[in-house]
Amino acid sequence: MLEPLGVDEATFAVYHALLSHPDSTPEQIAALVNRSVTEVHDLLDELRRLELLVPTWTNPESEHAVHPRVGLTGLAERRRTELNKMLGELKEAEASAEVVAEQYNELLTARSSGDVEVLKGRANASRRIEELALKARETFWGLVPAHIDDTIQQVDRSPDFTLLERGLKMRTVYLQSMTSSKQALEYAATMHRLGGEVRATPTLPMRLLIFDQEIAIMPMDPENPTAGAVIHRTPAVVSVALALFDAYWSRAVEMFAPEDRDENTPLTPHEAEVLRLLAGGAKDEQVARLLGISLRTARRITANLSERLDAASRFELGVAAAKRGWV
């Protein structure tokens, strides 16, 4: 009953006997609890350690059992303090474990040269790809052989949406079999309406991602998606990756007609701000500086808007945007 406080059954029996018969000797207590005198002496020492048996104020040479309300409450408070301390130490240990885990992840990530990264494990690969996506400036090409309906949740939570919002030009080749999934098809259609180019083909050799036509990401083992990924920056390897992507892109079928793109789709925050700044006479350099984006990204957003509104000049872009009430 009192084990959480550190008081086991035998210790409590002696404590209860002292409370009931305060003037009893160890021999008498031994008889009351049906234990040997040696055991009782040990249990009395335990009660002293727990501060349930203390010297009497009026006579320091004698002892008495502390009232349960005082003794057990104090014991509970001390136990609570110990547990809180242990919880604090546990949190520190968890933080240390996380540091060790990160160090282990770094050990799993080996650079064979400045142009190649080998990332072991899906978690390492995913985290690194997310970092590279944040740094992408202009384009993102992808061969995606897996069904996406197992991983896609909401469009606004998708990394694809974030890339499109930043004005990147996206081209993605999926398997034709994805059209059998309503969720996957709706996802691809939404990406198309937002400006992404989407095609499908019967087969794909492996997953391939290319950022800014400068970085190519391939699986470590195409047959084992959990093995990890290899990131290449070597121009020769990136050129081969681009040629592979172009070969499948050229043979793939457009999943949606150009007119399917929704010209009335609300502007992304970046697009709306770019239009506002352009309408005020800002140059590309000013737009990039004010929005905290690269000059290339600013120009890419402007080009995408011009293409979307079929505008051949800044003036036509402003007129077309005004007609739609965007500025």
PDB file of C-alpha atoms in Angstrom, residues 121-254:
ATOM      1  CA  GLY A 121      18.442   5.316 -44.388  1.00  0.00           C
ATOM      2  CA  ARG A 122      15.155   6.872 -45.494  1.00  0.00           C
ATOM      3  CA  ALA A 123      15.055   9.350 -42.604  1.00  0.00           C
ATOM      4  CA  ASN A 124      18.496  10.766 -43.381  1.00  0.00           C
ATOM      5  CA  ALA A 125      17.674  11.006 -47.074  1.00  0.00           C
ATOM      6  CA  SER A 126      14.297  12.684 -46.518  1.00  0.00           C
ATOM      7  CA  ARG A 127      15.729  15.260 -44.141  1.00  0.00           C
ATOM      8  CA  ARG A 128      18.538  16.178 -46.547  1.00  0.00           C
ATOM      9  CA  ILE A 129      16.179  16.393 -49.531  1.00  0.00           C
ATOM     10  CA  GLU A 130      13.967  18.795 -47.568  1.00  0.00           C
ATOM     11  CA  GLU A 131      17.006  20.984 -46.897  1.00  0.00           C
ATOM     12  CA  LEU A 132      17.950  21.011 -50.574  1.00  0.00           C
ATOM     13  CA  ALA A 133      14.365  21.833 -51.584  1.00  0.00           C
ATOM     14  CA  LEU A 134      14.452  24.922 -49.367  1.00  0.00           C
ATOM     15  CA  LYS A 135      17.525  26.107 -51.263  1.00  0.00           C
ATOM     16  CA  ALA A 136      16.167  25.379 -54.765  1.00  0.00           C
ATOM     17  CA  ARG A 137      15.992  28.509 -56.903  1.00  0.00           C
ATOM     18  CA  GLU A 138      14.356  27.807 -60.274  1.00  0.00           C
ATOM     19  CA  THR A 139      13.423  24.245 -61.234  1.00  0.00           C
ATOM     20  CA  PHE A 140      12.504  20.878 -59.797  1.00  0.00           C
ATOM     21  CA  TRP A 141      12.218  17.859 -62.094  1.00  0.00           C
ATOM     22  CA  GLY A 142      11.127  14.447 -60.804  1.00  0.00           C
ATOM     23  CA  LEU A 143      10.553  10.865 -61.876  1.00  0.00           C
ATOM     24  CA  VAL A 144       8.196   9.379 -59.277  1.00  0.00           C
ATOM     25  CA  PRO A 145       7.614   5.637 -59.804  1.00  0.00           C
ATOM     26  CA  ALA A 146       5.720   5.052 -56.555  1.00  0.00           C
ATOM     27  CA  HIS A 147       2.037   5.648 -55.890  1.00  0.00           C
ATOM     28  CA  ILE A 148       1.679   8.974 -54.108  1.00  0.00           C
ATOM     29  CA  ASP A 149      -1.684   8.344 -52.474  1.00  0.00           C
ATOM     30  CA  ASP A 150       0.019   6.547 -49.576  1.00  0.00           C
ATOM     31  CA  THR A 151       1.922   9.663 -48.557  1.00  0.00           C
ATOM     32  CA  ILE A 152      -0.131  12.632 -49.736  1.00  0.00           C
ATOM     33  CA  GLN A 153      -2.314  14.165 -47.028  1.00  0.00           C
ATOM     34  CA  GLN A 154      -3.546  17.674 -47.776  1.00  0.00           C
ATOM     35  CA  VAL A 155      -2.338  19.682 -50.746  1.00  0.00           C
ATOM     36  CA  ASP A 156      -1.475  22.683 -48.604  1.00  0.00           C
ATOM     37  CA  ARG A 157       0.831  20.468 -46.533  1.00  0.00           C
ATOM     38  CA  SER A 158       2.687  19.157 -49.559  1.00  0.00           C
ATOM     39  CA  PRO A 159       6.283  20.225 -50.225  1.00  0.00           C
ATOM     40  CA  ASP A 160       5.268  20.514 -53.899  1.00  0.00           C
ATOM     41  CA  PHE A 161       2.855  23.311 -52.992  1.00  0.00           C
ATOM     42  CA  THR A 162       5.627  25.178 -51.178  1.00  0.00           C
ATOM     43  CA  LEU A 163       7.916  24.942 -54.191  1.00  0.00           C
ATOM     44  CA  LEU A 164       5.186  26.195 -56.517  1.00  0.00           C
ATOM     45  CA  GLU A 165       4.375  29.033 -54.148  1.00  0.00           C
ATOM     46  CA  ARG A 166       8.007  30.122 -54.327  1.00  0.00           C
ATOM     47  CA  GLY A 167       7.728  30.284 -58.103  1.00  0.00           C
ATOM     48  CA  LEU A 168       9.752  27.203 -59.035  1.00  0.00           C
ATOM     49  CA  LYS A 169       9.018  25.555 -62.352  1.00  0.00           C
ATOM     50  CA  MET A 170       8.044  21.928 -61.725  1.00  0.00           C
ATOM     51  CA  ARG A 171       7.925  18.925 -64.007  1.00  0.00           C
ATOM     52  CA  THR A 172       6.897  15.542 -62.654  1.00  0.00           C
ATOM     53  CA  VAL A 173       6.496  12.173 -64.367  1.00  0.00           C
ATOM     54  CA  TYR A 174       4.263   9.669 -62.577  1.00  0.00           C
ATOM     55  CA  LEU A 175       3.274   6.108 -63.402  1.00  0.00           C
ATOM     56  CA  GLN A 176       0.090   5.768 -65.422  1.00  0.00           C
ATOM     57  CA  SER A 177      -1.178   3.336 -62.805  1.00  0.00           C
ATOM     58  CA  MET A 178      -1.645   6.268 -60.444  1.00  0.00           C
ATOM     59  CA  THR A 179      -4.718   7.289 -62.418  1.00  0.00           C
ATOM     60  CA  SER A 180      -6.561   4.425 -60.721  1.00  0.00           C
ATOM     61  CA  SER A 181      -6.246   6.265 -57.410  1.00  0.00           C
ATOM     62  CA  LYS A 182      -8.749   9.079 -56.960  1.00  0.00           C
ATOM     63  CA  GLN A 183      -6.669  10.732 -54.265  1.00  0.00           C
ATOM     64  CA  ALA A 184      -3.471  10.618 -56.319  1.00  0.00           C
ATOM     65  CA  LEU A 185      -5.242  11.891 -59.417  1.00  0.00           C
ATOM     66  CA  GLU A 186      -6.824  14.792 -57.542  1.00  0.00           C
ATOM     67  CA  TYR A 187      -3.446  15.669 -56.087  1.00  0.00           C
ATOM     68  CA  ALA A 188      -1.787  15.715 -59.502  1.00  0.00           C
ATOM     69  CA  ALA A 189      -4.659  17.781 -60.918  1.00  0.00           C
ATOM     70  CA  THR A 190      -4.275  20.340 -58.151  1.00  0.00           C
ATOM     71  CA  MET A 191      -0.541  20.605 -58.771  1.00  0.00           C
ATOM     72  CA  HIS A 192      -1.291  21.149 -62.465  1.00  0.00           C
ATOM     73  CA  ARG A 193      -3.783  23.910 -61.717  1.00  0.00           C
ATOM     74  CA  LEU A 194      -1.178  25.602 -59.550  1.00  0.00           C
ATOM     75  CA  GLY A 195       1.325  25.663 -62.379  1.00  0.00           C
ATOM     76  CA  GLY A 196       3.139  22.346 -62.214  1.00  0.00           C
ATOM     77  CA  GLU A 197       3.586  20.237 -65.355  1.00  0.00           C
ATOM     78  CA  VAL A 198       2.463  16.641 -64.914  1.00  0.00           C
ATOM     79  CA  ARG A 199       2.923  13.660 -67.226  1.00  0.00           C
ATOM     80  CA  ALA A 200       2.507   9.891 -66.924  1.00  0.00           C
ATOM     81  CA  THR A 201       4.221   6.874 -68.434  1.00  0.00           C
ATOM     82  CA  PRO A 202       3.741   3.079 -68.108  1.00  0.00           C
ATOM     83  CA  THR A 203       7.129   2.433 -66.487  1.00  0.00           C
ATOM     84  CA  LEU A 204       9.880   4.330 -64.732  1.00  0.00           C
ATOM     85  CA  PRO A 205      13.375   3.033 -63.925  1.00  0.00           C
ATOM     86  CA  MET A 206      13.744   4.555 -60.477  1.00  0.00           C
ATOM     87  CA  ARG A 207      13.017   7.628 -58.403  1.00  0.00           C
ATOM     88  CA  LEU A 208      14.994  10.626 -59.618  1.00  0.00           C
ATOM     89  CA  LEU A 209      14.900  14.229 -58.367  1.00  0.00           C
ATOM     90  CA  ILE A 210      16.778  17.110 -59.978  1.00  0.00           C
ATOM     91  CA  PHE A 211      17.081  20.588 -58.453  1.00  0.00           C
ATOM     92  CA  ASP A 212      18.003  23.579 -60.607  1.00  0.00           C
ATOM     93  CA  GLN A 213      19.548  21.196 -63.150  1.00  0.00           C
ATOM     94  CA  GLU A 214      22.568  21.135 -60.841  1.00  0.00           C
ATOM     95  CA  ILE A 215      21.800  18.479 -58.213  1.00  0.00           C
ATOM     96  CA  ALA A 216      20.605  14.940 -58.969  1.00  0.00           C
ATOM     97  CA  ILE A 217      19.230  12.669 -56.243  1.00  0.00           C
ATOM     98  CA  MET A 218      18.988   8.927 -56.838  1.00  0.00           C
ATOM     99  CA  PRO A 219      18.168   5.972 -54.578  1.00  0.00           C
ATOM    100  CA  MET A 220      21.063   4.057 -53.097  1.00  0.00           C
ATOM    101  CA  ASP A 221      19.235   0.877 -54.072  1.00  0.00           C
ATOM    102  CA  PRO A 222      16.289   1.215 -56.521  1.00  0.00           C
ATOM    103  CA  GLU A 223      14.873  -2.064 -55.188  1.00  0.00           C
ATOM    104  CA  ASN A 224      14.995  -0.944 -51.557  1.00  0.00           C
ATOM    105  CA  PRO A 225      13.504   2.518 -50.931  1.00  0.00           C
ATOM    106  CA  THR A 226      14.556   2.439 -47.265  1.00  0.00           C
ATOM    107  CA  ALA A 227      18.265   2.045 -48.060  1.00  0.00           C
ATOM    108  CA  GLY A 228      18.882   5.749 -48.548  1.00  0.00           C
ATOM    109  CA  ALA A 229      19.919   8.065 -51.352  1.00  0.00           C
ATOM    110  CA  VAL A 230      22.933   9.394 -53.209  1.00  0.00           C
ATOM    111  CA  ILE A 231      23.187  13.091 -54.025  1.00  0.00           C
ATOM    112  CA  HIS A 232      25.303  14.006 -57.034  1.00  0.00           C
ATOM    113  CA  ARG A 233      26.656  17.412 -57.993  1.00  0.00           C
ATOM    114  CA  THR A 234      29.217  16.147 -60.479  1.00  0.00           C
ATOM    115  CA  PRO A 235      28.362  17.810 -63.839  1.00  0.00           C
ATOM    116  CA  ALA A 236      28.798  14.563 -65.760  1.00  0.00           C
ATOM    117  CA  VAL A 237      26.419  12.624 -63.494  1.00  0.00           C
ATOM    118  CA  VAL A 238      23.887  15.463 -63.440  1.00  0.00           C
ATOM    119  CA  SER A 239      24.007  15.577 -67.263  1.00  0.00           C
ATOM    120  CA  VAL A 240      23.254  11.855 -67.426  1.00  0.00           C
ATOM    121  CA  ALA A 241      20.392  12.321 -64.956  1.00  0.00           C
ATOM    122  CA  LEU A 242      18.965  15.168 -67.057  1.00  0.00           C
ATOM    123  CA  ALA A 243      19.216  13.051 -70.200  1.00  0.00           C
ATOM    124  CA  LEU A 244      17.377  10.214 -68.422  1.00  0.00           C
ATOM    125  CA  PHE A 245      14.663  12.581 -67.243  1.00  0.00           C
ATOM    126  CA  ASP A 246      14.303  14.179 -70.676  1.00  0.00           C
ATOM    127  CA  ALA A 247      13.997  10.752 -72.316  1.00  0.00           C
ATOM    128  CA  TYR A 248      11.087   9.746 -70.089  1.00  0.00           C
ATOM    129  CA  TRP A 249       9.543  13.229 -70.122  1.00  0.00           C
ATOM    130  CA  SER A 250       9.470  13.316 -73.932  1.00  0.00           C
ATOM    131  CA  ARG A 251       7.775   9.915 -74.135  1.00  0.00           C
ATOM    132  CA  ALA A 252       5.346  10.516 -71.282  1.00  0.00           C
ATOM    133  CA  VAL A 253       1.766  11.617 -71.894  1.00  0.00           C
ATOM    134  CA  GLU A 254       0.325  14.905 -70.663  1.00  0.00           C
TER     135      GLU A 254
END
